[in-house]
Amino acid sequence: MKDIVKYEDFEKIEILVGTILEVKINEKARKPAYVLKIDFGEKVGIKQSSAQITNYSIEELLQKQIIAVCNFEKKNIAGIESEVLILGAINENKEVILLHPQQKVDNGSNVC
């Protein structure tokens, strides 16, 4: 188990729901990855992310709501400025299974 964090530290993390608007292959990535444009609503806007979620087809991802950390520092991944970290669980095949709301919610909704 990792170190225990204080509740105040957890409160600093902004975890929001967004809808994937655009998906393309990240041609420069060493491991298969997509570049995604995600709408997080008026407050945050549209953000970009590079994610190794190629077990999903482009068609499956378009208009899918996802959950992401939106206030990490930007990270350059294979020439792409990744602005958010999309959250998922790793299954027994080492594939990322995306976390998402069970029902449609507004983009920018807080995850608590």
PDB file of C-alpha atoms in Angstrom:
ATOM      1  CA  MET A   1       0.000   0.000   0.000  1.00  0.00           C
ATOM      2  CA  LYS A   2       1.175   3.523  -0.725  1.00  0.00           C
ATOM      3  CA  ASP A   3       1.656   6.184   1.939  1.00  0.00           C
ATOM      4  CA  ILE A   4      -1.446   7.550   3.658  1.00  0.00           C
ATOM      5  CA  VAL A   5      -2.419  11.013   2.405  1.00  0.00           C
ATOM      6  CA  LYS A   6      -4.260  13.652   4.343  1.00  0.00           C
ATOM      7  CA  TYR A   7      -7.818  14.490   3.380  1.00  0.00           C
ATOM      8  CA  GLU A   8      -6.677  18.070   2.702  1.00  0.00           C
ATOM      9  CA  ASP A   9      -4.293  16.739   0.026  1.00  0.00           C
ATOM     10  CA  PHE A  10      -7.079  14.754  -1.645  1.00  0.00           C
ATOM     11  CA  GLU A  11      -9.262  17.884  -1.711  1.00  0.00           C
ATOM     12  CA  LYS A  12      -6.652  19.582  -3.932  1.00  0.00           C
ATOM     13  CA  ILE A  13      -7.277  17.096  -6.752  1.00  0.00           C
ATOM     14  CA  GLU A  14      -9.928  18.169  -9.264  1.00  0.00           C
ATOM     15  CA  ILE A  15     -11.617  15.061 -10.664  1.00  0.00           C
ATOM     16  CA  LEU A  16     -14.251  15.859 -13.291  1.00  0.00           C
ATOM     17  CA  VAL A  17     -16.498  14.201 -15.857  1.00  0.00           C
ATOM     18  CA  GLY A  18     -15.915  15.041 -19.513  1.00  0.00           C
ATOM     19  CA  THR A  19     -17.093  13.881 -22.935  1.00  0.00           C
ATOM     20  CA  ILE A  20     -14.625  12.728 -25.600  1.00  0.00           C
ATOM     21  CA  LEU A  21     -15.113  14.858 -28.726  1.00  0.00           C
ATOM     22  CA  GLU A  22     -12.189  13.777 -30.895  1.00  0.00           C
ATOM     23  CA  VAL A  23      -9.873  10.753 -31.062  1.00  0.00           C
ATOM     24  CA  LYS A  24      -6.820  10.176 -33.236  1.00  0.00           C
ATOM     25  CA  ILE A  25      -3.842   7.835 -33.104  1.00  0.00           C
ATOM     26  CA  ASN A  26      -0.714   9.232 -31.441  1.00  0.00           C
ATOM     27  CA  GLU A  27       1.731   8.335 -34.226  1.00  0.00           C
ATOM     28  CA  LYS A  28       4.802   9.356 -32.176  1.00  0.00           C
ATOM     29  CA  ALA A  29       4.048   7.229 -29.105  1.00  0.00           C
ATOM     30  CA  ARG A  30       6.305   4.209 -28.424  1.00  0.00           C
ATOM     31  CA  LYS A  31       3.328   2.221 -27.150  1.00  0.00           C
ATOM     32  CA  PRO A  32      -0.042   2.413 -28.939  1.00  0.00           C
ATOM     33  CA  ALA A  33      -1.946   5.477 -27.730  1.00  0.00           C
ATOM     34  CA  TYR A  34      -4.662   7.918 -28.700  1.00  0.00           C
ATOM     35  CA  VAL A  35      -4.775  11.696 -28.547  1.00  0.00           C
ATOM     36  CA  LEU A  36      -8.158  12.789 -27.217  1.00  0.00           C
ATOM     37  CA  LYS A  37      -9.976  16.130 -27.045  1.00  0.00           C
ATOM     38  CA  ILE A  38     -12.338  16.128 -24.079  1.00  0.00           C
ATOM     39  CA  ASP A  39     -15.065  18.644 -23.176  1.00  0.00           C
ATOM     40  CA  PHE A  40     -15.170  19.415 -19.440  1.00  0.00           C
ATOM     41  CA  GLY A  41     -17.873  22.090 -19.669  1.00  0.00           C
ATOM     42  CA  GLU A  42     -17.778  25.884 -19.465  1.00  0.00           C
ATOM     43  CA  LYS A  43     -15.603  26.156 -16.348  1.00  0.00           C
ATOM     44  CA  VAL A  44     -12.677  24.072 -17.662  1.00  0.00           C
ATOM     45  CA  GLY A  45     -13.302  23.894 -21.415  1.00  0.00           C
ATOM     46  CA  ILE A  46     -11.811  21.445 -23.888  1.00  0.00           C
ATOM     47  CA  LYS A  47      -8.611  19.684 -22.819  1.00  0.00           C
ATOM     48  CA  GLN A  48      -6.230  17.302 -24.570  1.00  0.00           C
ATOM     49  CA  SER A  49      -4.847  14.006 -23.312  1.00  0.00           C
ATOM     50  CA  SER A  50      -2.673  11.189 -24.620  1.00  0.00           C
ATOM     51  CA  ALA A  51      -3.826   7.824 -23.296  1.00  0.00           C
ATOM     52  CA  GLN A  52      -2.906   4.174 -23.810  1.00  0.00           C
ATOM     53  CA  ILE A  53      -6.490   3.006 -24.177  1.00  0.00           C
ATOM     54  CA  THR A  54      -6.243   1.336 -27.586  1.00  0.00           C
ATOM     55  CA  ASN A  55      -8.281  -1.666 -26.409  1.00  0.00           C
ATOM     56  CA  TYR A  56     -11.181   0.684 -27.274  1.00  0.00           C
ATOM     57  CA  SER A  57     -11.938   1.568 -30.890  1.00  0.00           C
ATOM     58  CA  ILE A  58     -12.124   5.200 -31.946  1.00  0.00           C
ATOM     59  CA  GLU A  59     -15.865   4.744 -32.487  1.00  0.00           C
ATOM     60  CA  GLU A  60     -16.343   3.378 -28.943  1.00  0.00           C
ATOM     61  CA  LEU A  61     -14.582   6.409 -27.477  1.00  0.00           C
ATOM     62  CA  LEU A  62     -16.331   9.185 -29.398  1.00  0.00           C
ATOM     63  CA  GLN A  63     -19.008  10.860 -27.232  1.00  0.00           C
ATOM     64  CA  LYS A  64     -18.119   8.600 -24.264  1.00  0.00           C
ATOM     65  CA  GLN A  65     -18.127  10.261 -20.863  1.00  0.00           C
ATOM     66  CA  ILE A  66     -14.967   9.658 -18.848  1.00  0.00           C
ATOM     67  CA  ILE A  67     -13.493  10.696 -15.516  1.00  0.00           C
ATOM     68  CA  ALA A  68     -10.192  12.573 -15.347  1.00  0.00           C
ATOM     69  CA  VAL A  69      -7.883  14.489 -13.041  1.00  0.00           C
ATOM     70  CA  CYS A  70      -7.916  18.009 -14.464  1.00  0.00           C
ATOM     71  CA  ASN A  71      -5.416  19.927 -12.346  1.00  0.00           C
ATOM     72  CA  PHE A  72      -2.148  18.004 -12.686  1.00  0.00           C
ATOM     73  CA  GLU A  73       0.749  19.797 -14.343  1.00  0.00           C
ATOM     74  CA  LYS A  74       0.779  19.401 -18.122  1.00  0.00           C
ATOM     75  CA  LYS A  75       2.970  16.533 -19.321  1.00  0.00           C
ATOM     76  CA  ASN A  76       4.607  16.092 -22.733  1.00  0.00           C
ATOM     77  CA  ILE A  77       3.907  12.564 -23.960  1.00  0.00           C
ATOM     78  CA  ALA A  78       5.425  11.692 -27.347  1.00  0.00           C
ATOM     79  CA  GLY A  79       5.139  15.271 -28.568  1.00  0.00           C
ATOM     80  CA  ILE A  80       1.609  15.767 -27.220  1.00  0.00           C
ATOM     81  CA  GLU A  81       0.898  18.160 -24.351  1.00  0.00           C
ATOM     82  CA  SER A  82      -1.324  16.053 -22.110  1.00  0.00           C
ATOM     83  CA  GLU A  83      -3.450  18.353 -19.938  1.00  0.00           C
ATOM     84  CA  VAL A  84      -5.548  15.811 -18.017  1.00  0.00           C
ATOM     85  CA  LEU A  85      -5.123  12.277 -16.672  1.00  0.00           C
ATOM     86  CA  ILE A  86      -7.932   9.949 -17.727  1.00  0.00           C
ATOM     87  CA  LEU A  87      -8.762   7.431 -14.998  1.00  0.00           C
ATOM     88  CA  GLY A  88      -9.227   3.720 -15.466  1.00  0.00           C
ATOM     89  CA  ALA A  89      -8.647   0.344 -13.845  1.00  0.00           C
ATOM     90  CA  ILE A  90      -6.172  -2.237 -15.164  1.00  0.00           C
ATOM     91  CA  ASN A  91      -7.702  -5.646 -15.893  1.00  0.00           C
ATOM     92  CA  GLU A  92      -6.013  -9.082 -15.917  1.00  0.00           C
ATOM     93  CA  ASN A  93      -4.938  -8.532 -19.559  1.00  0.00           C
ATOM     94  CA  LYS A  94      -3.168  -5.275 -18.595  1.00  0.00           C
ATOM     95  CA  GLU A  95      -5.789  -3.238 -20.490  1.00  0.00           C
ATOM     96  CA  VAL A  96      -7.120   0.059 -19.155  1.00  0.00           C
ATOM     97  CA  ILE A  97     -10.857  -0.084 -18.466  1.00  0.00           C
ATOM     98  CA  LEU A  98     -12.138   3.486 -18.372  1.00  0.00           C
ATOM     99  CA  LEU A  99     -13.983   4.815 -15.345  1.00  0.00           C
ATOM    100  CA  HIS A 100     -17.208   6.565 -16.328  1.00  0.00           C
ATOM    101  CA  PRO A 101     -20.510   7.660 -14.789  1.00  0.00           C
ATOM    102  CA  GLN A 102     -23.301   5.077 -14.816  1.00  0.00           C
ATOM    103  CA  GLN A 103     -25.682   7.739 -16.133  1.00  0.00           C
ATOM    104  CA  LYS A 104     -25.058  10.780 -18.313  1.00  0.00           C
ATOM    105  CA  VAL A 105     -24.153  13.858 -16.261  1.00  0.00           C
ATOM    106  CA  ASP A 106     -23.153  17.396 -17.187  1.00  0.00           C
ATOM    107  CA  ASN A 107     -19.610  17.883 -18.456  1.00  0.00           C
ATOM    108  CA  GLY A 108     -17.528  19.366 -15.664  1.00  0.00           C
ATOM    109  CA  SER A 109     -19.447  17.545 -12.917  1.00  0.00           C
ATOM    110  CA  ASN A 110     -17.290  16.916  -9.860  1.00  0.00           C
ATOM    111  CA  VAL A 111     -16.415  13.386  -8.822  1.00  0.00           C
ATOM    112  CA  CYS A 112     -16.368  13.042  -5.053  1.00  0.00           C
TER     113      CYS A 112
END
